[in-house]
Amino acid sequence: MFTDNQSTKTTVASTSETALTTINVPNGTSYRITKLFCGGVGGTYRIAVDTIPSMQGTRIQNSTDPTQIGAALSYDENIMVQGPAEISAFITNNAATSTSCTFSMSYIDTRGA
C-alpha cells in the first residue's frame, strides 16, 4: 500500500458542467480516496465513479490554489473504489470567466497489499 495524489489543471470559461479529468483504477487494485480539492471561480464540483452509479454528491469549490490555507483545505473523504474503474471529476463555475481550474485527489493505493 502507498499514498498517492493526482492533480490536473484545466482552463474553463463556462458556467455549464465541464469535465476536468478521468482517473483509471487498474484491475486488481483499490483506491481509497482520502482527500478531494477543486477550485475555479466559485461554484461546485463533483466526482463520478462508473462502478458506483448511485453515488451522489456535489461539493462547494475550494480556492484555486491548493497551497493556500483556510478555505483551500481539502475535503476529507473515505471512498473505496475497486478496479477496474474510472473516477471522473466535473466542475460547475459560478462565472464564465476563463480561469485555470485545479482538481486534486489523494488516495491510498492497495496494489500489492
PDB file of N, CA and C in Angstrom:
ATOM      1  N   MET A   1       0.840  -1.177   0.000  1.00  0.00           N
ATOM      2  CA  MET A   1       0.000   0.000   0.000  1.00  0.00           C
ATOM      3  C   MET A   1       0.883   1.238   0.000  1.00  0.00           C
ATOM      4  N   PHE A   2       0.398   2.265  -0.652  1.00  0.00           N
ATOM      5  CA  PHE A   2       1.079   3.546  -0.600  1.00  0.00           C
ATOM      6  C   PHE A   2       0.091   4.672  -0.855  1.00  0.00           C
ATOM      7  N   THR A   3       0.436   5.874  -0.398  1.00  0.00           N
ATOM      8  CA  THR A   3      -0.392   7.049  -0.598  1.00  0.00           C
ATOM      9  C   THR A   3       0.075   7.764  -1.843  1.00  0.00           C
ATOM     10  N   ASP A   4      -0.868   8.246  -2.637  1.00  0.00           N
ATOM     11  CA  ASP A   4      -0.536   8.932  -3.877  1.00  0.00           C
ATOM     12  C   ASP A   4      -1.505  10.092  -4.072  1.00  0.00           C
ATOM     13  N   ASN A   5      -1.229  10.905  -5.078  1.00  0.00           N
ATOM     14  CA  ASN A   5      -2.071  12.048  -5.398  1.00  0.00           C
ATOM     15  C   ASN A   5      -2.034  12.272  -6.896  1.00  0.00           C
ATOM     16  N   GLN A   6      -3.174  12.616  -7.472  1.00  0.00           N
ATOM     17  CA  GLN A   6      -3.222  13.007  -8.871  1.00  0.00           C
ATOM     18  C   GLN A   6      -3.882  14.369  -8.949  1.00  0.00           C
ATOM     19  N   SER A   7      -3.267  15.278  -9.702  1.00  0.00           N
ATOM     20  CA  SER A   7      -3.778  16.638  -9.853  1.00  0.00           C
ATOM     21  C   SER A   7      -3.812  17.012 -11.322  1.00  0.00           C
ATOM     22  N   THR A   8      -4.729  17.917 -11.646  1.00  0.00           N
ATOM     23  CA  THR A   8      -4.825  18.405 -13.010  1.00  0.00           C
ATOM     24  C   THR A   8      -5.274  19.852 -12.998  1.00  0.00           C
ATOM     25  N   LYS A   9      -4.885  20.598 -14.014  1.00  0.00           N
ATOM     26  CA  LYS A   9      -5.362  21.967 -14.219  1.00  0.00           C
ATOM     27  C   LYS A   9      -5.969  22.044 -15.601  1.00  0.00           C
ATOM     28  N   THR A  10      -7.163  22.627 -15.683  1.00  0.00           N
ATOM     29  CA  THR A  10      -7.879  22.758 -16.945  1.00  0.00           C
ATOM     30  C   THR A  10      -8.454  24.158 -17.018  1.00  0.00           C
ATOM     31  N   THR A  11      -8.292  24.828 -18.149  1.00  0.00           N
ATOM     32  CA  THR A  11      -8.892  26.146 -18.329  1.00  0.00           C
ATOM     33  C   THR A  11     -10.362  25.981 -18.679  1.00  0.00           C
ATOM     34  N   VAL A  12     -11.213  26.653 -17.911  1.00  0.00           N
ATOM     35  CA  VAL A  12     -12.660  26.575 -18.104  1.00  0.00           C
ATOM     36  C   VAL A  12     -13.200  27.994 -18.212  1.00  0.00           C
ATOM     37  N   ALA A  13     -14.070  28.234 -19.191  1.00  0.00           N
ATOM     38  CA  ALA A  13     -14.712  29.540 -19.386  1.00  0.00           C
ATOM     39  C   ALA A  13     -16.201  29.327 -19.598  1.00  0.00           C
ATOM     40  N   SER A  14     -16.848  28.672 -18.633  1.00  0.00           N
ATOM     41  CA  SER A  14     -18.248  28.302 -18.793  1.00  0.00           C
ATOM     42  C   SER A  14     -18.906  28.146 -17.433  1.00  0.00           C
ATOM     43  N   THR A  15     -20.222  28.323 -17.400  1.00  0.00           N
ATOM     44  CA  THR A  15     -20.985  28.026 -16.193  1.00  0.00           C
ATOM     45  C   THR A  15     -21.666  26.662 -16.315  1.00  0.00           C
ATOM     46  N   SER A  16     -21.480  25.995 -17.442  1.00  0.00           N
ATOM     47  CA  SER A  16     -22.002  24.633 -17.620  1.00  0.00           C
ATOM     48  C   SER A  16     -21.043  23.637 -16.976  1.00  0.00           C
ATOM     49  N   GLU A  17     -21.569  22.481 -16.562  1.00  0.00           N
ATOM     50  CA  GLU A  17     -20.703  21.454 -16.002  1.00  0.00           C
ATOM     51  C   GLU A  17     -19.660  21.051 -17.040  1.00  0.00           C
ATOM     52  N   THR A  18     -18.397  21.018 -16.624  1.00  0.00           N
ATOM     53  CA  THR A  18     -17.273  20.738 -17.515  1.00  0.00           C
ATOM     54  C   THR A  18     -16.434  19.610 -16.935  1.00  0.00           C
ATOM     55  N   ALA A  19     -16.091  18.626 -17.768  1.00  0.00           N
ATOM     56  CA  ALA A  19     -15.231  17.522 -17.330  1.00  0.00           C
ATOM     57  C   ALA A  19     -13.810  18.027 -17.143  1.00  0.00           C
ATOM     58  N   LEU A  20     -13.184  17.653 -16.026  1.00  0.00           N
ATOM     59  CA  LEU A  20     -11.807  18.054 -15.740  1.00  0.00           C
ATOM     60  C   LEU A  20     -10.803  16.936 -16.006  1.00  0.00           C
ATOM     61  N   THR A  21     -11.127  15.723 -15.588  1.00  0.00           N
ATOM     62  CA  THR A  21     -10.182  14.618 -15.733  1.00  0.00           C
ATOM     63  C   THR A  21     -10.878  13.296 -15.481  1.00  0.00           C
ATOM     64  N   THR A  22     -10.247  12.219 -15.931  1.00  0.00           N
ATOM     65  CA  THR A  22     -10.668  10.863 -15.599  1.00  0.00           C
ATOM     66  C   THR A  22      -9.442  10.104 -15.105  1.00  0.00           C
ATOM     67  N   ILE A  23      -9.594   9.448 -13.960  1.00  0.00           N
ATOM     68  CA  ILE A  23      -8.510   8.677 -13.350  1.00  0.00           C
ATOM     69  C   ILE A  23      -8.900   7.208 -13.420  1.00  0.00           C
ATOM     70  N   ASN A  24      -8.028   6.392 -13.976  1.00  0.00           N
ATOM     71  CA  ASN A  24      -8.294   4.959 -14.107  1.00  0.00           C
ATOM     72  C   ASN A  24      -7.744   4.197 -12.911  1.00  0.00           C
ATOM     73  N   VAL A  25      -8.579   3.332 -12.351  1.00  0.00           N
ATOM     74  CA  VAL A  25      -8.161   2.429 -11.270  1.00  0.00           C
ATOM     75  C   VAL A  25      -7.952   1.061 -11.913  1.00  0.00           C
ATOM     76  N   PRO A  26      -6.715   0.543 -11.929  1.00  0.00           N
ATOM     77  CA  PRO A  26      -6.427  -0.718 -12.614  1.00  0.00           C
ATOM     78  C   PRO A  26      -7.133  -1.923 -11.984  1.00  0.00           C
ATOM     79  N   ASN A  27      -7.324  -2.937 -12.787  1.00  0.00           N
ATOM     80  CA  ASN A  27      -7.892  -4.205 -12.318  1.00  0.00           C
ATOM     81  C   ASN A  27      -7.012  -4.769 -11.203  1.00  0.00           C
ATOM     82  N   GLY A  28      -7.639  -5.296 -10.155  1.00  0.00           N
ATOM     83  CA  GLY A  28      -6.887  -5.887  -9.051  1.00  0.00           C
ATOM     84  C   GLY A  28      -6.367  -4.871  -8.053  1.00  0.00           C
ATOM     85  N   THR A  29      -6.744  -3.610  -8.204  1.00  0.00           N
ATOM     86  CA  THR A  29      -6.293  -2.536  -7.331  1.00  0.00           C
ATOM     87  C   THR A  29      -7.501  -1.832  -6.741  1.00  0.00           C
ATOM     88  N   SER A  30      -7.346  -1.313  -5.534  1.00  0.00           N
ATOM     89  CA  SER A  30      -8.371  -0.465  -4.936  1.00  0.00           C
ATOM     90  C   SER A  30      -7.741   0.866  -4.564  1.00  0.00           C
ATOM     91  N   TYR A  31      -8.479   1.946  -4.792  1.00  0.00           N
ATOM     92  CA  TYR A  31      -8.074   3.276  -4.345  1.00  0.00           C
ATOM     93  C   TYR A  31      -9.044   3.702  -3.254  1.00  0.00           C
ATOM     94  N   ARG A  32      -8.520   4.029  -2.078  1.00  0.00           N
ATOM     95  CA  ARG A  32      -9.350   4.644  -1.048  1.00  0.00           C
ATOM     96  C   ARG A  32      -9.102   6.148  -1.136  1.00  0.00           C
ATOM     97  N   ILE A  33     -10.087   6.875  -1.633  1.00  0.00           N
ATOM     98  CA  ILE A  33      -9.967   8.328  -1.771  1.00  0.00           C
ATOM     99  C   ILE A  33     -10.006   8.927  -0.369  1.00  0.00           C
ATOM    100  N   THR A  34      -8.959   9.700  -0.036  1.00  0.00           N
ATOM    101  CA  THR A  34      -8.851  10.270   1.306  1.00  0.00           C
ATOM    102  C   THR A  34      -9.049  11.782   1.327  1.00  0.00           C
ATOM    103  N   LYS A  35      -8.765  12.469   0.222  1.00  0.00           N
ATOM    104  CA  LYS A  35      -8.932  13.929   0.170  1.00  0.00           C
ATOM    105  C   LYS A  35      -9.294  14.350  -1.245  1.00  0.00           C
ATOM    106  N   LEU A  36     -10.181  15.345  -1.341  1.00  0.00           N
ATOM    107  CA  LEU A  36     -10.542  15.944  -2.624  1.00  0.00           C
ATOM    108  C   LEU A  36     -10.393  17.453  -2.521  1.00  0.00           C
ATOM    109  N   PHE A  37      -9.903  18.057  -3.589  1.00  0.00           N
ATOM    110  CA  PHE A  37      -9.759  19.501  -3.678  1.00  0.00           C
ATOM    111  C   PHE A  37     -10.138  19.915  -5.089  1.00  0.00           C
ATOM    112  N   CYS A  38     -10.889  21.003  -5.228  1.00  0.00           N
ATOM    113  CA  CYS A  38     -11.194  21.527  -6.551  1.00  0.00           C
ATOM    114  C   CYS A  38     -11.502  23.004  -6.434  1.00  0.00           C
ATOM    115  N   GLY A  39     -10.906  23.796  -7.304  1.00  0.00           N
ATOM    116  CA  GLY A  39     -11.141  25.234  -7.267  1.00  0.00           C
ATOM    117  C   GLY A  39     -11.188  25.843  -8.647  1.00  0.00           C
ATOM    118  N   GLY A  40     -12.063  26.829  -8.786  1.00  0.00           N
ATOM    119  CA  GLY A  40     -12.200  27.591 -10.029  1.00  0.00           C
ATOM    120  C   GLY A  40     -12.538  29.018  -9.664  1.00  0.00           C
ATOM    121  N   VAL A  41     -13.684  29.520 -10.140  1.00  0.00           N
ATOM    122  CA  VAL A  41     -14.112  30.887  -9.811  1.00  0.00           C
ATOM    123  C   VAL A  41     -15.317  30.870  -8.878  1.00  0.00           C
ATOM    124  N   GLY A  42     -15.450  29.813  -8.105  1.00  0.00           N
ATOM    125  CA  GLY A  42     -16.602  29.658  -7.224  1.00  0.00           C
ATOM    126  C   GLY A  42     -17.656  28.818  -7.903  1.00  0.00           C
ATOM    127  N   GLY A  43     -18.363  28.048  -7.140  1.00  0.00           N
ATOM    128  CA  GLY A  43     -19.371  27.147  -7.688  1.00  0.00           C
ATOM    129  C   GLY A  43     -19.257  25.796  -7.014  1.00  0.00           C
ATOM    130  N   THR A  44     -19.464  24.740  -7.786  1.00  0.00           N
ATOM    131  CA  THR A  44     -19.461  23.393  -7.228  1.00  0.00           C
ATOM    132  C   THR A  44     -18.591  22.464  -8.073  1.00  0.00           C
ATOM    133  N   TYR A  45     -18.343  21.278  -7.528  1.00  0.00           N
ATOM    134  CA  TYR A  45     -17.692  20.216  -8.297  1.00  0.00           C
ATOM    135  C   TYR A  45     -18.209  18.887  -7.782  1.00  0.00           C
ATOM    136  N   ARG A  46     -17.963  17.835  -8.574  1.00  0.00           N
ATOM    137  CA  ARG A  46     -18.378  16.500  -8.162  1.00  0.00           C
ATOM    138  C   ARG A  46     -17.452  15.477  -8.795  1.00  0.00           C
ATOM    139  N   ILE A  47     -17.443  14.276  -8.210  1.00  0.00           N
ATOM    140  CA  ILE A  47     -16.772  13.152  -8.850  1.00  0.00           C
ATOM    141  C   ILE A  47     -17.839  12.107  -9.161  1.00  0.00           C
ATOM    142  N   ALA A  48     -17.572  11.314 -10.174  1.00  0.00           N
ATOM    143  CA  ALA A  48     -18.436  10.197 -10.547  1.00  0.00           C
ATOM    144  C   ALA A  48     -17.551   8.969 -10.695  1.00  0.00           C
ATOM    145  N   VAL A  49     -18.041   7.835 -10.202  1.00  0.00           N
ATOM    146  CA  VAL A  49     -17.315   6.570 -10.302  1.00  0.00           C
ATOM    147  C   VAL A  49     -18.192   5.622 -11.100  1.00  0.00           C
ATOM    148  N   ASP A  50     -17.669   5.107 -12.219  1.00  0.00           N
ATOM    149  CA  ASP A  50     -18.508   4.284 -13.103  1.00  0.00           C
ATOM    150  C   ASP A  50     -19.006   3.004 -12.444  1.00  0.00           C
ATOM    151  N   THR A  51     -18.296   2.496 -11.437  1.00  0.00           N
ATOM    152  CA  THR A  51     -18.727   1.264 -10.767  1.00  0.00           C
ATOM    153  C   THR A  51     -19.626   1.534  -9.553  1.00  0.00           C
ATOM    154  N   ILE A  52     -19.854   2.818  -9.254  1.00  0.00           N
ATOM    155  CA  ILE A  52     -20.757   3.200  -8.157  1.00  0.00           C
ATOM    156  C   ILE A  52     -21.779   4.189  -8.731  1.00  0.00           C
ATOM    157  N   PRO A  53     -22.694   3.701  -9.584  1.00  0.00           N
ATOM    158  CA  PRO A  53     -23.606   4.616 -10.273  1.00  0.00           C
ATOM    159  C   PRO A  53     -24.561   5.361  -9.339  1.00  0.00           C
ATOM    160  N   SER A  54     -24.796   4.842  -8.154  1.00  0.00           N
ATOM    161  CA  SER A  54     -25.714   5.509  -7.235  1.00  0.00           C
ATOM    162  C   SER A  54     -25.046   6.616  -6.418  1.00  0.00           C
ATOM    163  N   MET A  55     -23.721   6.780  -6.583  1.00  0.00           N
ATOM    164  CA  MET A  55     -23.013   7.789  -5.809  1.00  0.00           C
ATOM    165  C   MET A  55     -23.498   9.183  -6.185  1.00  0.00           C
ATOM    166  N   GLN A  56     -23.922   9.933  -5.197  1.00  0.00           N
ATOM    167  CA  GLN A  56     -24.392  11.304  -5.382  1.00  0.00           C
ATOM    168  C   GLN A  56     -23.509  12.210  -4.536  1.00  0.00           C
ATOM    169  N   GLY A  57     -23.434  13.420  -4.887  1.00  0.00           N
ATOM    170  CA  GLY A  57     -22.701  14.334  -4.019  1.00  0.00           C
ATOM    171  C   GLY A  57     -21.993  15.418  -4.791  1.00  0.00           C
ATOM    172  N   THR A  58     -22.290  16.625  -4.433  1.00  0.00           N
ATOM    173  CA  THR A  58     -21.658  17.797  -5.020  1.00  0.00           C
ATOM    174  C   THR A  58     -21.032  18.572  -3.877  1.00  0.00           C
ATOM    175  N   ARG A  59     -19.842  19.087  -4.105  1.00  0.00           N
ATOM    176  CA  ARG A  59     -19.147  19.838  -3.074  1.00  0.00           C
ATOM    177  C   ARG A  59     -18.953  21.275  -3.524  1.00  0.00           C
ATOM    178  N   ILE A  60     -18.837  22.175  -2.561  1.00  0.00           N
ATOM    179  CA  ILE A  60     -18.532  23.573  -2.837  1.00  0.00           C
ATOM    180  C   ILE A  60     -17.057  23.658  -3.216  1.00  0.00           C
ATOM    181  N   GLN A  61     -16.735  24.477  -4.231  1.00  0.00           N
ATOM    182  CA  GLN A  61     -15.341  24.620  -4.665  1.00  0.00           C
ATOM    183  C   GLN A  61     -14.472  25.222  -3.569  1.00  0.00           C
ATOM    184  N   ASN A  62     -13.200  24.822  -3.598  1.00  0.00           N
ATOM    185  CA  ASN A  62     -12.179  25.422  -2.761  1.00  0.00           C
ATOM    186  C   ASN A  62     -11.608  26.629  -3.510  1.00  0.00           C
ATOM    187  N   SER A  63     -10.580  27.215  -2.968  1.00  0.00           N
ATOM    188  CA  SER A  63      -9.826  28.248  -3.661  1.00  0.00           C
ATOM    189  C   SER A  63      -9.151  27.620  -4.875  1.00  0.00           C
ATOM    190  N   THR A  64      -8.657  28.419  -5.800  1.00  0.00           N
ATOM    191  CA  THR A  64      -7.968  27.875  -6.973  1.00  0.00           C
ATOM    192  C   THR A  64      -6.560  27.386  -6.649  1.00  0.00           C
ATOM    193  N   ASP A  65      -6.047  27.689  -5.460  1.00  0.00           N
ATOM    194  CA  ASP A  65      -4.669  27.343  -5.115  1.00  0.00           C
ATOM    195  C   ASP A  65      -4.632  26.385  -3.925  1.00  0.00           C
ATOM    196  N   PRO A  66      -4.280  25.105  -4.145  1.00  0.00           N
ATOM    197  CA  PRO A  66      -4.291  24.147  -3.036  1.00  0.00           C
ATOM    198  C   PRO A  66      -3.212  24.395  -1.989  1.00  0.00           C
ATOM    199  N   THR A  67      -2.301  25.369  -2.210  1.00  0.00           N
ATOM    200  CA  THR A  67      -1.273  25.643  -1.208  1.00  0.00           C
ATOM    201  C   THR A  67      -1.731  26.703  -0.212  1.00  0.00           C
ATOM    202  N   GLN A  68      -2.887  27.330  -0.448  1.00  0.00           N
ATOM    203  CA  GLN A  68      -3.408  28.318   0.494  1.00  0.00           C
ATOM    204  C   GLN A  68      -4.046  27.616   1.687  1.00  0.00           C
ATOM    205  N   ILE A  69      -4.141  28.340   2.791  1.00  0.00           N
ATOM    206  CA  ILE A  69      -4.782  27.772   3.974  1.00  0.00           C
ATOM    207  C   ILE A  69      -6.219  28.290   4.074  1.00  0.00           C
ATOM    208  N   GLY A  70      -6.946  27.836   5.060  1.00  0.00           N
ATOM    209  CA  GLY A  70      -8.313  28.305   5.276  1.00  0.00           C
ATOM    210  C   GLY A  70      -9.282  27.638   4.331  1.00  0.00           C
ATOM    211  N   ALA A  71      -9.915  28.424   3.464  1.00  0.00           N
ATOM    212  CA  ALA A  71     -10.942  27.898   2.566  1.00  0.00           C
ATOM    213  C   ALA A  71     -10.391  26.893   1.566  1.00  0.00           C
ATOM    214  N   ALA A  72      -9.084  26.812   1.429  1.00  0.00           N
ATOM    215  CA  ALA A  72      -8.479  25.919   0.442  1.00  0.00           C
ATOM    216  C   ALA A  72      -8.191  24.525   0.991  1.00  0.00           C
ATOM    217  N   LEU A  73      -8.586  24.247   2.226  1.00  0.00           N
ATOM    218  CA  LEU A  73      -8.339  22.918   2.770  1.00  0.00           C
ATOM    219  C   LEU A  73      -9.117  21.870   1.993  1.00  0.00           C
ATOM    220  N   SER A  74      -8.506  20.720   1.786  1.00  0.00           N
ATOM    221  CA  SER A  74      -9.159  19.630   1.071  1.00  0.00           C
ATOM    222  C   SER A  74     -10.305  19.063   1.896  1.00  0.00           C
ATOM    223  N   TYR A  75     -11.282  18.500   1.192  1.00  0.00           N
ATOM    224  CA  TYR A  75     -12.353  17.771   1.864  1.00  0.00           C
ATOM    225  C   TYR A  75     -11.834  16.393   2.240  1.00  0.00           C
ATOM    226  N   ASP A  76     -12.004  15.991   3.500  1.00  0.00           N
ATOM    227  CA  ASP A  76     -11.649  14.641   3.921  1.00  0.00           C
ATOM    228  C   ASP A  76     -12.698  13.678   3.397  1.00  0.00           C
ATOM    229  N   GLU A  77     -12.255  12.558   2.841  1.00  0.00           N
ATOM    230  CA  GLU A  77     -13.154  11.563   2.259  1.00  0.00           C
ATOM    231  C   GLU A  77     -12.748  10.171   2.728  1.00  0.00           C
ATOM    232  N   ASN A  78     -13.612   9.214   2.509  1.00  0.00           N
ATOM    233  CA  ASN A  78     -13.310   7.807   2.745  1.00  0.00           C
ATOM    234  C   ASN A  78     -14.152   7.009   1.749  1.00  0.00           C
ATOM    235  N   ILE A  79     -13.749   7.065   0.494  1.00  0.00           N
ATOM    236  CA  ILE A  79     -14.488   6.423  -0.597  1.00  0.00           C
ATOM    237  C   ILE A  79     -13.603   5.333  -1.188  1.00  0.00           C
ATOM    238  N   MET A  80     -14.049   4.081  -1.124  1.00  0.00           N
ATOM    239  CA  MET A  80     -13.293   2.953  -1.658  1.00  0.00           C
ATOM    240  C   MET A  80     -13.765   2.663  -3.078  1.00  0.00           C
ATOM    241  N   VAL A  81     -12.810   2.631  -4.015  1.00  0.00           N
ATOM    242  CA  VAL A  81     -13.114   2.337  -5.416  1.00  0.00           C
ATOM    243  C   VAL A  81     -12.285   1.133  -5.829  1.00  0.00           C
ATOM    244  N   GLN A  82     -12.951   0.033  -6.201  1.00  0.00           N
ATOM    245  CA  GLN A  82     -12.247  -1.177  -6.626  1.00  0.00           C
ATOM    246  C   GLN A  82     -12.156  -1.201  -8.142  1.00  0.00           C
ATOM    247  N   GLY A  83     -10.944  -1.490  -8.642  1.00  0.00           N
ATOM    248  CA  GLY A  83     -10.712  -1.533 -10.072  1.00  0.00           C
ATOM    249  C   GLY A  83     -11.133  -2.848 -10.686  1.00  0.00           C
ATOM    250  N   PRO A  84     -11.384  -2.866 -11.971  1.00  0.00           N
ATOM    251  CA  PRO A  84     -11.220  -1.729 -12.870  1.00  0.00           C
ATOM    252  C   PRO A  84     -12.366  -0.736 -12.712  1.00  0.00           C
ATOM    253  N   ALA A  85     -12.000   0.542 -12.698  1.00  0.00           N
ATOM    254  CA  ALA A  85     -12.994   1.602 -12.548  1.00  0.00           C
ATOM    255  C   ALA A  85     -12.433   2.905 -13.100  1.00  0.00           C
ATOM    256  N   GLU A  86     -13.335   3.847 -13.353  1.00  0.00           N
ATOM    257  CA  GLU A  86     -12.950   5.193 -13.767  1.00  0.00           C
ATOM    258  C   GLU A  86     -13.561   6.195 -12.795  1.00  0.00           C
ATOM    259  N   ILE A  87     -12.721   7.114 -12.322  1.00  0.00           N
ATOM    260  CA  ILE A  87     -13.164   8.206 -11.458  1.00  0.00           C
ATOM    261  C   ILE A  87     -13.080   9.475 -12.296  1.00  0.00           C
ATOM    262  N   SER A  88     -14.202  10.137 -12.499  1.00  0.00           N
ATOM    263  CA  SER A  88     -14.236  11.356 -13.314  1.00  0.00           C
ATOM    264  C   SER A  88     -14.571  12.547 -12.435  1.00  0.00           C
ATOM    265  N   ALA A  89     -13.944  13.693 -12.732  1.00  0.00           N
ATOM    266  CA  ALA A  89     -14.188  14.922 -11.980  1.00  0.00           C
ATOM    267  C   ALA A  89     -14.817  15.964 -12.902  1.00  0.00           C
ATOM    268  N   PHE A  90     -15.802  16.685 -12.372  1.00  0.00           N
ATOM    269  CA  PHE A  90     -16.530  17.703 -13.122  1.00  0.00           C
ATOM    270  C   PHE A  90     -16.619  18.968 -12.285  1.00  0.00           C
ATOM    271  N   ILE A  91     -16.590  20.130 -12.941  1.00  0.00           N
ATOM    272  CA  ILE A  91     -16.694  21.409 -12.245  1.00  0.00           C
ATOM    273  C   ILE A  91     -17.811  22.236 -12.867  1.00  0.00           C
ATOM    274  N   THR A  92     -18.503  23.012 -12.035  1.00  0.00           N
ATOM    275  CA  THR A  92     -19.515  23.963 -12.492  1.00  0.00           C
ATOM    276  C   THR A  92     -19.184  25.296 -11.834  1.00  0.00           C
ATOM    277  N   ASN A  93     -18.702  26.240 -12.635  1.00  0.00           N
ATOM    278  CA  ASN A  93     -18.314  27.550 -12.115  1.00  0.00           C
ATOM    279  C   ASN A  93     -19.507  28.490 -12.031  1.00  0.00           C
ATOM    280  N   ASN A  94     -19.419  29.472 -11.120  1.00  0.00           N
ATOM    281  CA  ASN A  94     -20.456  30.491 -10.985  1.00  0.00           C
ATOM    282  C   ASN A  94     -20.356  31.566 -12.061  1.00  0.00           C
ATOM    283  N   ALA A  95     -19.179  31.700 -12.683  1.00  0.00           N
ATOM    284  CA  ALA A  95     -18.967  32.734 -13.698  1.00  0.00           C
ATOM    285  C   ALA A  95     -18.275  32.118 -14.905  1.00  0.00           C
ATOM    286  N   ALA A  96     -18.515  32.713 -16.074  1.00  0.00           N
ATOM    287  CA  ALA A  96     -17.923  32.199 -17.312  1.00  0.00           C
ATOM    288  C   ALA A  96     -16.547  32.800 -17.571  1.00  0.00           C
ATOM    289  N   THR A  97     -15.925  33.349 -16.555  1.00  0.00           N
ATOM    290  CA  THR A  97     -14.585  33.903 -16.670  1.00  0.00           C
ATOM    291  C   THR A  97     -13.586  32.791 -16.972  1.00  0.00           C
ATOM    292  N   SER A  98     -12.736  32.990 -17.972  1.00  0.00           N
ATOM    293  CA  SER A  98     -11.727  31.986 -18.307  1.00  0.00           C
ATOM    294  C   SER A  98     -10.724  31.891 -17.161  1.00  0.00           C
ATOM    295  N   THR A  99     -10.651  30.724 -16.543  1.00  0.00           N
ATOM    296  CA  THR A  99      -9.760  30.546 -15.404  1.00  0.00           C
ATOM    297  C   THR A  99      -9.205  29.136 -15.381  1.00  0.00           C
ATOM    298  N   SER A 100      -8.049  28.989 -14.769  1.00  0.00           N
ATOM    299  CA  SER A 100      -7.426  27.679 -14.603  1.00  0.00           C
ATOM    300  C   SER A 100      -8.050  27.016 -13.385  1.00  0.00           C
ATOM    301  N   CYS A 101      -8.729  25.902 -13.610  1.00  0.00           N
ATOM    302  CA  CYS A 101      -9.391  25.170 -12.529  1.00  0.00           C
ATOM    303  C   CYS A 101      -8.518  23.984 -12.131  1.00  0.00           C
ATOM    304  N   THR A 102      -8.329  23.809 -10.834  1.00  0.00           N
ATOM    305  CA  THR A 102      -7.467  22.766 -10.300  1.00  0.00           C
ATOM    306  C   THR A 102      -8.298  21.680  -9.636  1.00  0.00           C
ATOM    307  N   PHE A 103      -7.987  20.417  -9.942  1.00  0.00           N
ATOM    308  CA  PHE A 103      -8.590  19.276  -9.253  1.00  0.00           C
ATOM    309  C   PHE A 103      -7.464  18.422  -8.704  1.00  0.00           C
ATOM    310  N   SER A 104      -7.606  17.974  -7.458  1.00  0.00           N
ATOM    311  CA  SER A 104      -6.600  17.131  -6.829  1.00  0.00           C
ATOM    312  C   SER A 104      -7.297  16.056  -6.000  1.00  0.00           C
ATOM    313  N   MET A 105      -6.808  14.825  -6.122  1.00  0.00           N
ATOM    314  CA  MET A 105      -7.358  13.692  -5.392  1.00  0.00           C
ATOM    315  C   MET A 105      -6.215  12.926  -4.728  1.00  0.00           C
ATOM    316  N   SER A 106      -6.271  12.807  -3.396  1.00  0.00           N
ATOM    317  CA  SER A 106      -5.310  11.976  -2.663  1.00  0.00           C
ATOM    318  C   SER A 106      -5.970  10.650  -2.353  1.00  0.00           C
ATOM    319  N   TYR A 107      -5.189   9.572  -2.412  1.00  0.00           N
ATOM    320  CA  TYR A 107      -5.753   8.242  -2.202  1.00  0.00           C
ATOM    321  C   TYR A 107      -4.692   7.280  -1.714  1.00  0.00           C
ATOM    322  N   ILE A 108      -5.172   6.176  -1.154  1.00  0.00           N
ATOM    323  CA  ILE A 108      -4.297   5.067  -0.766  1.00  0.00           C
ATOM    324  C   ILE A 108      -4.469   3.988  -1.810  1.00  0.00           C
ATOM    325  N   ASP A 109      -3.365   3.601  -2.426  1.00  0.00           N
ATOM    326  CA  ASP A 109      -3.354   2.568  -3.474  1.00  0.00           C
ATOM    327  C   ASP A 109      -3.021   1.232  -2.811  1.00  0.00           C
ATOM    328  N   THR A 110      -3.918   0.250  -2.960  1.00  0.00           N
ATOM    329  CA  THR A 110      -3.722  -1.042  -2.292  1.00  0.00           C
ATOM    330  C   THR A 110      -2.984  -2.058  -3.145  1.00  0.00           C
ATOM    331  N   ARG A 111      -2.449  -1.629  -4.272  1.00  0.00           N
ATOM    332  CA  ARG A 111      -1.729  -2.560  -5.151  1.00  0.00           C
ATOM    333  C   ARG A 111      -0.637  -3.272  -4.374  1.00  0.00           C
ATOM    334  N   GLY A 112      -0.631  -4.564  -4.437  1.00  0.00           N
ATOM    335  CA  GLY A 112       0.402  -5.350  -3.781  1.00  0.00           C
ATOM    336  C   GLY A 112       0.162  -5.601  -2.296  1.00  0.00           C
ATOM    337  N   ALA A 113      -0.962  -5.084  -1.785  1.00  0.00           N
ATOM    338  CA  ALA A 113      -1.223  -5.277  -0.340  1.00  0.00           C
ATOM    339  C   ALA A 113      -1.845  -6.627  -0.092  1.00  0.00           C
TER     340      ALA A 113
END
